[in-house]
CSV table of C-alpha atoms in Angstrom, one decimal:
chain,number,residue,atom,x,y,z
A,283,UNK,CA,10.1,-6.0,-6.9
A,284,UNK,CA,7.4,-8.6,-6.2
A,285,UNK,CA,7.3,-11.8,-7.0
A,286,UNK,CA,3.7,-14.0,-7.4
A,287,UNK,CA,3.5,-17.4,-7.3
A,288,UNK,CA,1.6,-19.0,-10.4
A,289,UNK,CA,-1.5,-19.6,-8.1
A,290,UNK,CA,-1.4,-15.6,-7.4
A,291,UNK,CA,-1.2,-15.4,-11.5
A,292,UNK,CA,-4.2,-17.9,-11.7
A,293,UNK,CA,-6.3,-16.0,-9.0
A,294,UNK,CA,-5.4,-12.3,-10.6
A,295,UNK,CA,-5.9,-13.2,-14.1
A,296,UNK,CA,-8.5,-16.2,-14.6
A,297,UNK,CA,-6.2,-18.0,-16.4
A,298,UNK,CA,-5.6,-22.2,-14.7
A,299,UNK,CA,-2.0,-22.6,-14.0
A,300,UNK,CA,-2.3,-25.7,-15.8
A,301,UNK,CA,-2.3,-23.2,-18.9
A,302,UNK,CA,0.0,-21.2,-18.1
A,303,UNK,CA,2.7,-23.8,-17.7
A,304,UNK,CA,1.4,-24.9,-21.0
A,305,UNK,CA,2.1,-21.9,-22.6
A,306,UNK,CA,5.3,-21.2,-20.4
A,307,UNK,CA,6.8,-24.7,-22.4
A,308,UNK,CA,5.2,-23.9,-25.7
A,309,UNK,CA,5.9,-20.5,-26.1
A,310,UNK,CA,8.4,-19.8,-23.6
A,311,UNK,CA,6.1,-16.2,-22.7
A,312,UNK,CA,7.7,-16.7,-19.2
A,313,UNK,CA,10.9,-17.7,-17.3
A,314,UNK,CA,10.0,-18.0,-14.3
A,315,UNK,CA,13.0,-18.2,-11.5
A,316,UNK,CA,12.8,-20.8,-8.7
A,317,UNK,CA,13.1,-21.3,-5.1
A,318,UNK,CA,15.5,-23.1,-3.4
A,319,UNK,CA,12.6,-26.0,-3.1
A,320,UNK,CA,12.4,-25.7,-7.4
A,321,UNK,CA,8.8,-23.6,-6.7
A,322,UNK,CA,8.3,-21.1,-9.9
A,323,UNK,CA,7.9,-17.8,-8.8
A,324,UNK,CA,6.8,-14.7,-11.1
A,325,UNK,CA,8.0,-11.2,-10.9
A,326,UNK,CA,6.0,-7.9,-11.9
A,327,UNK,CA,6.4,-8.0,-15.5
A,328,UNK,CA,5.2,-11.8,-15.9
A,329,UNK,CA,1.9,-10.7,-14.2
A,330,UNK,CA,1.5,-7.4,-16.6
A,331,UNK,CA,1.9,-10.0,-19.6
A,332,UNK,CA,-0.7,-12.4,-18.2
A,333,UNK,CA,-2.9,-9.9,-17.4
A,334,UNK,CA,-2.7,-8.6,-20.7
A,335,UNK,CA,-2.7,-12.3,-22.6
A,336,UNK,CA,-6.2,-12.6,-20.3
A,337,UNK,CA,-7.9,-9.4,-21.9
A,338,UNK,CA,-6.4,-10.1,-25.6
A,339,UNK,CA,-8.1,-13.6,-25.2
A,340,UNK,CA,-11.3,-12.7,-24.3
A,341,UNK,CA,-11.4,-10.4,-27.0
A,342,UNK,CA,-10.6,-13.1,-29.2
A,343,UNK,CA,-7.0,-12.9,-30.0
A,344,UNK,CA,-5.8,-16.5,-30.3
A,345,UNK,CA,-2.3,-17.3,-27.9
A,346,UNK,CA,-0.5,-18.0,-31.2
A,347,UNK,CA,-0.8,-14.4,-32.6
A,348,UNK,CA,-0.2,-13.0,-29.1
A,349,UNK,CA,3.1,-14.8,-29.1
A,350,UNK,CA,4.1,-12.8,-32.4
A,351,UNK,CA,3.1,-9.3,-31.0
A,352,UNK,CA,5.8,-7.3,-29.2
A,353,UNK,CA,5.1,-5.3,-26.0
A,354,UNK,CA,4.6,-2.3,-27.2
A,355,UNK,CA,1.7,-3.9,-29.8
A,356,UNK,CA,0.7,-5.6,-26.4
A,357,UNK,CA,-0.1,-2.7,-24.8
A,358,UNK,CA,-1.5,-0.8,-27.6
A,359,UNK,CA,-4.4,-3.4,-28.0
A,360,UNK,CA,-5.2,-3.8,-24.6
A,361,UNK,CA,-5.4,0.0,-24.0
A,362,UNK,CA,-7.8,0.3,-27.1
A,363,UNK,CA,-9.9,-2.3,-25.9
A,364,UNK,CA,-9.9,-1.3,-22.2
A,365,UNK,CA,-11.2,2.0,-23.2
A,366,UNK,CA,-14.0,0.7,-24.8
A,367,UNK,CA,-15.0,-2.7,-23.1
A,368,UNK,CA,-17.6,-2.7,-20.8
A,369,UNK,CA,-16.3,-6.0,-20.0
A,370,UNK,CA,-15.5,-5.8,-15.8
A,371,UNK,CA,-12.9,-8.1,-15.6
A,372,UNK,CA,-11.1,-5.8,-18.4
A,373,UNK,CA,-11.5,-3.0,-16.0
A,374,UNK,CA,-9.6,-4.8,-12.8
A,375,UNK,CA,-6.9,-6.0,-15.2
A,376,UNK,CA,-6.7,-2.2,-15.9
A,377,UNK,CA,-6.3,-1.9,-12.1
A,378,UNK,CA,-4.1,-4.1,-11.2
A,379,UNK,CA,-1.4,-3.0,-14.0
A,380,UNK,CA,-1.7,0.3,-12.7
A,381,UNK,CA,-1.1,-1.1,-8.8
A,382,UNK,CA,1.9,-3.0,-10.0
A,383,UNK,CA,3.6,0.2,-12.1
A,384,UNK,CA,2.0,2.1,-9.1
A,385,UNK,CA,0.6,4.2,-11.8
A,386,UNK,CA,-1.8,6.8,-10.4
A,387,UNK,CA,-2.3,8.6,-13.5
A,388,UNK,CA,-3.8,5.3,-15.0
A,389,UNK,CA,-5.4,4.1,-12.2
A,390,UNK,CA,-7.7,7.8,-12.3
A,391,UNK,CA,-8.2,7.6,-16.4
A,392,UNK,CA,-9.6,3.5,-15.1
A,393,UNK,CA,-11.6,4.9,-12.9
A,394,UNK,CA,-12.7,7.8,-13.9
A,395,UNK,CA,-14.0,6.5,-17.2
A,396,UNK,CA,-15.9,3.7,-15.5
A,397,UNK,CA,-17.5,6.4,-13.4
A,398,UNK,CA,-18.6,8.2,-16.4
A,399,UNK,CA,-19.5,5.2,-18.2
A,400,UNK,CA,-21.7,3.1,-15.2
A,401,UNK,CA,-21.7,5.9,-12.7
A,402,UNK,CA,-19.9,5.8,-9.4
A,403,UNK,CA,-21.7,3.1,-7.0
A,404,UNK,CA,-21.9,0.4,-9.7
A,405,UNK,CA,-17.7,1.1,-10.2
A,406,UNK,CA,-17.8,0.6,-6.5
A,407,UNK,CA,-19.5,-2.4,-5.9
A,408,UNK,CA,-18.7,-4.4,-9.5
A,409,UNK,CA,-15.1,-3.1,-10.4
A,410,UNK,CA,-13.2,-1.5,-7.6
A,411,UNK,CA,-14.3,-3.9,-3.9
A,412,UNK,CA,-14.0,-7.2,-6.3
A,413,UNK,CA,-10.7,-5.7,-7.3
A,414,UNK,CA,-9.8,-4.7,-3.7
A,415,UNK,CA,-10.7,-8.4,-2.2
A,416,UNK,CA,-8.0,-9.8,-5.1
A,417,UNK,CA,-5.5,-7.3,-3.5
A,418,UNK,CA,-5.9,-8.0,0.3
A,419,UNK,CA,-5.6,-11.6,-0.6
A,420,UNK,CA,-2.2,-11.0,-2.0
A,421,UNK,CA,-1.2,-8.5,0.5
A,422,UNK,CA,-2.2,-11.0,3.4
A,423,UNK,CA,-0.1,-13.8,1.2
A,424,UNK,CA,3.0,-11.6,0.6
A,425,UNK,CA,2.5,-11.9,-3.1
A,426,UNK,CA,2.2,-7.8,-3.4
A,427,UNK,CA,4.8,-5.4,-1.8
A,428,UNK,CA,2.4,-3.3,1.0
A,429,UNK,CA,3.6,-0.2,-0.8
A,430,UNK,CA,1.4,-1.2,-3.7
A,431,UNK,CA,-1.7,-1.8,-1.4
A,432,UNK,CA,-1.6,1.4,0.4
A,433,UNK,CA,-1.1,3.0,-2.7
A,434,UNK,CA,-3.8,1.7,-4.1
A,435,UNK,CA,-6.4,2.2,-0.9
A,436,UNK,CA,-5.2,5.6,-0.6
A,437,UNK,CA,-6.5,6.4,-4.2
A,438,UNK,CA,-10.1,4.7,-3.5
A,439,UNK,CA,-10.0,6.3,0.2
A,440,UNK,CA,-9.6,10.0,-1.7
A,441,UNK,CA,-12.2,9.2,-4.2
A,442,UNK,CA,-14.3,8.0,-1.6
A,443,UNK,CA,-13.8,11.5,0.1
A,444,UNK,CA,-14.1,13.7,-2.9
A,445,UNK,CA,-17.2,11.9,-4.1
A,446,UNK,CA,-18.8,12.6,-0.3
A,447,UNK,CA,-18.1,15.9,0.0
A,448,UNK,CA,-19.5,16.9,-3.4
A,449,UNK,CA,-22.9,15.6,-2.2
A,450,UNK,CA,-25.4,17.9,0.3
A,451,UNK,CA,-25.8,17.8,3.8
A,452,UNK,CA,-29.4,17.4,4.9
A,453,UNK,CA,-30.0,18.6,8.3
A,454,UNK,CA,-33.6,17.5,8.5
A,455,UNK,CA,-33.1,13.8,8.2
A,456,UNK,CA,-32.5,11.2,10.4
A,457,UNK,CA,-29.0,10.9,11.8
A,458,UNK,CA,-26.5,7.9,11.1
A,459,UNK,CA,-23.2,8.2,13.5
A,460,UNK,CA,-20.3,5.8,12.0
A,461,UNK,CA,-17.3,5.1,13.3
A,462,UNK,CA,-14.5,1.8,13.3
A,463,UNK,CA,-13.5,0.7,16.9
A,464,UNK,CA,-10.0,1.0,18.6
A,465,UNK,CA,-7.5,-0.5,16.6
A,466,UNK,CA,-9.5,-1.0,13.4
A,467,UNK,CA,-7.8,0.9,10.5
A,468,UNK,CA,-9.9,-0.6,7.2
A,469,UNK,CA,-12.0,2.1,6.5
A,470,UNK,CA,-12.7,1.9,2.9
A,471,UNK,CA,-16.0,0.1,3.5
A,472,UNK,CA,-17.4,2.3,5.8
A,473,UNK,CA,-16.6,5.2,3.4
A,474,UNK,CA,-18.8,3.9,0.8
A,475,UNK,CA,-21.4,3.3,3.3
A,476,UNK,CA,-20.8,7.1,4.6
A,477,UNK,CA,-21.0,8.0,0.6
A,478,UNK,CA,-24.2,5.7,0.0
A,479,UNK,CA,-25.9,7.1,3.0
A,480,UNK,CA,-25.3,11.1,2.2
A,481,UNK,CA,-26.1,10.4,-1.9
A,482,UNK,CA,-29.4,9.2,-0.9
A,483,UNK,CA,-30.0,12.5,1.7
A,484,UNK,CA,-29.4,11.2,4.9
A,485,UNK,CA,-27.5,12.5,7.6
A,486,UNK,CA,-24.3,10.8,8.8
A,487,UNK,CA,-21.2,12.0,11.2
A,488,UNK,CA,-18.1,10.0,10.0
A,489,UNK,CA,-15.6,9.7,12.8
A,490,UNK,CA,-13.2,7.4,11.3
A,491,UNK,CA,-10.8,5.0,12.4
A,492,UNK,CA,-10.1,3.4,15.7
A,493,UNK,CA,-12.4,4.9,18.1
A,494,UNK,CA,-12.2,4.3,21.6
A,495,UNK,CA,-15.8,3.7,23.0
A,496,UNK,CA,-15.6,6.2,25.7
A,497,UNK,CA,-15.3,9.2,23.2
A,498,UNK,CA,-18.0,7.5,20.8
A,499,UNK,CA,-20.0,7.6,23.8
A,500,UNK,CA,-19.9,11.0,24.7
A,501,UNK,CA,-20.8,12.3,21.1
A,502,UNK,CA,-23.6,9.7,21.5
A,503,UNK,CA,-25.2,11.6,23.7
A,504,UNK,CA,-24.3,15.3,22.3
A,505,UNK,CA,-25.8,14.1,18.9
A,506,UNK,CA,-28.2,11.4,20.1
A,507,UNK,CA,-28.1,9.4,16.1
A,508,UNK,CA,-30.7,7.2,15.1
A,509,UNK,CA,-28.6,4.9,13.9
A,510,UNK,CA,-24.7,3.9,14.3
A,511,UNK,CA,-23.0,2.1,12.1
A,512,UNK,CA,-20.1,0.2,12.8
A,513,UNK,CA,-17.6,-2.2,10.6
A,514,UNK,CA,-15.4,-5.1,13.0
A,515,UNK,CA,-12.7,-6.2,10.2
A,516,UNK,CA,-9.8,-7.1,12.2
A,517,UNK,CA,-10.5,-5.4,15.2
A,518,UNK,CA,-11.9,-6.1,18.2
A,519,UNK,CA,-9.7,-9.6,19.1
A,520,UNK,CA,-11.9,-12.0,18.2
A,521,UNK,CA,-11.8,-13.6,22.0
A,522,UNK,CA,-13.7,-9.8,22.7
A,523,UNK,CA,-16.0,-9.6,19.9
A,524,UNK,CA,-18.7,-10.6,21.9
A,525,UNK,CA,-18.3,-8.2,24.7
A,526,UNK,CA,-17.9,-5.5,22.4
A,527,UNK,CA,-21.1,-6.2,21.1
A,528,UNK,CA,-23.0,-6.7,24.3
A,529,UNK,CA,-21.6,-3.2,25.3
A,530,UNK,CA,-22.4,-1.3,21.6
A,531,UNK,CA,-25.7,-3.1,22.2
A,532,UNK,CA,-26.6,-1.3,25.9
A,533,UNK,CA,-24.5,1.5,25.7
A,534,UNK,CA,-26.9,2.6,22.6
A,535,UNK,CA,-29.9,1.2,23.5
A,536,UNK,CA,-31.8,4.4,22.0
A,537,UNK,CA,-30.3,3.7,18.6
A,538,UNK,CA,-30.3,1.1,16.4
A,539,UNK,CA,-27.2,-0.5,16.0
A,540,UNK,CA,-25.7,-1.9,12.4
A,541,UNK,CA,-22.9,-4.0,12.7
A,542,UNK,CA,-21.2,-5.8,9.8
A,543,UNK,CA,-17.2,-7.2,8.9
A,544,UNK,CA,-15.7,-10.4,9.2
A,545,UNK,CA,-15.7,-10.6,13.0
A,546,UNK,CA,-18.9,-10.3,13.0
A,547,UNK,CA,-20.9,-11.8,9.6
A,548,UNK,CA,-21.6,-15.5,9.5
A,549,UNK,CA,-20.1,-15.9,13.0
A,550,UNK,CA,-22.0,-17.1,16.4
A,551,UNK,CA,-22.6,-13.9,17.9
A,552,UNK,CA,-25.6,-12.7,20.1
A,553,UNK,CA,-27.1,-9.3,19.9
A,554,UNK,CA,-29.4,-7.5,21.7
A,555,UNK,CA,-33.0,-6.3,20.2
A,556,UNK,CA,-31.8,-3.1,19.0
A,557,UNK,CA,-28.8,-4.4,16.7
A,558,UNK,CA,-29.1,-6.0,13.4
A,559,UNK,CA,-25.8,-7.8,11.6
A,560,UNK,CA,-25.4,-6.4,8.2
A,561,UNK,CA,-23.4,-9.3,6.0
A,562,UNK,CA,-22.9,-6.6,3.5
A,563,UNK,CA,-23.0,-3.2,3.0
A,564,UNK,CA,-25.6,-4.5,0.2
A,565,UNK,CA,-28.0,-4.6,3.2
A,566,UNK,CA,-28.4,-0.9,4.0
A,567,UNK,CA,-30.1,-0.1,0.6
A,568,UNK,CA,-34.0,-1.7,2.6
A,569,UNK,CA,-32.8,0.4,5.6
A,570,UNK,CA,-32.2,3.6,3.9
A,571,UNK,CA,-35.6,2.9,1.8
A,572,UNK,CA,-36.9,3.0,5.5
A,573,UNK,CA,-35.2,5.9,6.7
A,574,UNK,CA,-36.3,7.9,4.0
A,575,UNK,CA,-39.8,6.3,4.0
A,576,UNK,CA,-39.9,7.3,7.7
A,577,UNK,CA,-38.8,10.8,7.4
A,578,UNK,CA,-41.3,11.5,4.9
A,579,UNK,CA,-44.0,10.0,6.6
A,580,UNK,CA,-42.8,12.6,9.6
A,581,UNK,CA,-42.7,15.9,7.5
C-alpha cells in the first residue's frame, strides 16, 4: 500500500495541511502513523477520505456533518454529486480514487461521462493532463506505488488510441511525421497531438517511442513530411539536447521541425530556421489553422 505525506494530501486534494491537522485533532478523521523521525505519513484510505471531505465541501457540506456520515453515506454523496458536477476538480478527485483502488471500471464511467458531457479534447486538456501532472509529481516523489501510474497511463494511452483510430485518414493533406527519440518512453502527449492533428484532417505517421535517428531518417526520406514533430521529456541527456537539436535541425532541413517537452521549453537552446519550440501542445492549434489554410489554398 502507499503511503502520502500530508503535503502529497494538500497537493491532491486542495485542502492546507494546516487544516487537516486541524481536523486530524478535532475530529480525529485520521491517524496517521509516523516515521522513525515522528513525520506523519498517510496511507490509501486517508487520501480517499480527504479526497472525498474536498468534494463534500465544496458542495457545501460543513466538516461537522461530514464527521457524522459513515463511509458508505460518504461515498454515496460524492458519487451523486460527481455524476452531475461539472465542477473539474470533482472530476480528478474521481480520478484519483479510481488510481488508488486501481479501479478501471470507474476510472472509464469518469471519463467516459466527461467525454459525453464536454467532449473529448476539453476532458483532455482541463481534467485528465492537470490530473496526470498531479500523478507524475507523486510518482517522481514515491508518494504513489508505480503500479498505480502505469495503470493509470495505460488507460489514457488506450483511449488516446481508440479515439485516433475512429477518426479518417486524409491522404490529400499535408503530412506531419511524429516520433519520441531513443530512450524517451512518455508518449501520452504526443498521442494527443497525433489525435488533435488527424481530428482536424491532417495527415500524420505516428512512430512511437524511442526512435533512433538513423531509422527516423530513412522514413524521412521514403515519406518526405512536412512537418515532424517531436516531444524531449526525459530523453535526450540534457548535456546532448543541444546536439540533438542541431542534427533534427539539418538532417530535416526540408521540413519544419516542432519540438516541445521539458528539455527543451523555457531552456537556452538554439535552433536552426526551420524549427520552432512549441511550450505546449496548446501551440499547434495556429499551426494546424495554417496547415489547413494552406492546403486549401492549394486545392
Amino acid at each position: 500500500m502507499s503511503v502520502y505525506s500530508i503535503k502529497d494530501l494538500e497537493h491532491l486534494s486542495g485542502i492546507k495541511a494546516h487544516t487537516i491537522r486541524i481536523w486530524e485533532q478535532r475530529y480525529h478523521l485520521f491517524s496517521p502513523n509516523r516515521t522513525e523521525t515522528n513525520i506523519r505519513f498517510y496511507n490509501e484510505d486517508d487520501l480517499k477520505l480527504i479526497l472525498n471531505i474536498a468534494t463534500l465541501r465544496s458542495h457545501g457540506y460543513k466538516i461537522s456533518k461530514i464527521v457524522d456520515m459513515n463511509d458508505r453515506e460518504i461515498h454515496e454523496a460524492v458519487h451523486d454529486i460527481c455524476k452531475y458536477s461539472e465542477s473539474l476538480s470533482d472530476q480528478m478527485h474521481s480520478l484519483t480514487n479510481s488510481m488508488v483502488d486501481i479501479d478501471e471500471l470507474a476510472f472509464l464511467e469518469v471519463l467516459n461521462r466527461n467525454i459525453e458531457r464536454y467532449g473529448f479534447e476539453k476532458v483532455m486538456t482541463e481534467i485528465v493532463y492537470p490530473f496526470m501532472n498531479k500523478v507524475g509529481i507523486l510518482w517522481l516523489t514515491n508518494a504513489i506505488n508505480p503500479a498505480q501510474e502505469h495503470f493509470i497511463s495505460n488507460l489514457v494511452r488506450q483511449t488516446l488510441i481508440v479515439k485516433t483510430n475512429e477518426v479518417a485518414i486524409h491522404p490529400e493533406q499535408p503530412l506531419f511525421l511524429l516520433f519520441l527519440p531513443e530512450k524517451e518512453l512518455h508518449e501520452l502527449g504526443i498521442l494527443y497531438a497525433n489525435y488533435l492533428l488527424r481530428e482536424n484532417g491532417i495527415r500524420t505517421v505516428f512512430f512511437g517511442q524511442s526512435v533512433p535517428l538513423e531509422a527516423l531518417e530513412e522514413a524521412y526520406h521514403k515519406l518526405e513530411p512536412a512537418y515532424i514533430l517531436t516531444a524531449m521529456i526525459t530523453a535526450p541527456d540534457p548535456s546532448n539536447v543541444q546536439q540533438y537539436v542541431n542534427l533534427l535541425g539539418s538532417k530535416f532541413k526540408d521540413s519544419r521541425v516542432l519540438i516541445t517537452g521539458p528539455r527543451v521549453v523555457a531552456q537556452d537552446i538554439e535552433i536552426l530556421d526551420n524549427m520552432t519550440i512549441l511550450n505546449s501542445f496548446h501551440d499547434l492549434y495556429p499551426i494546424i489553422h495554417e496547415t489547413k489554410v494552406a492546403s486549401t489554398d492549394s486545392n
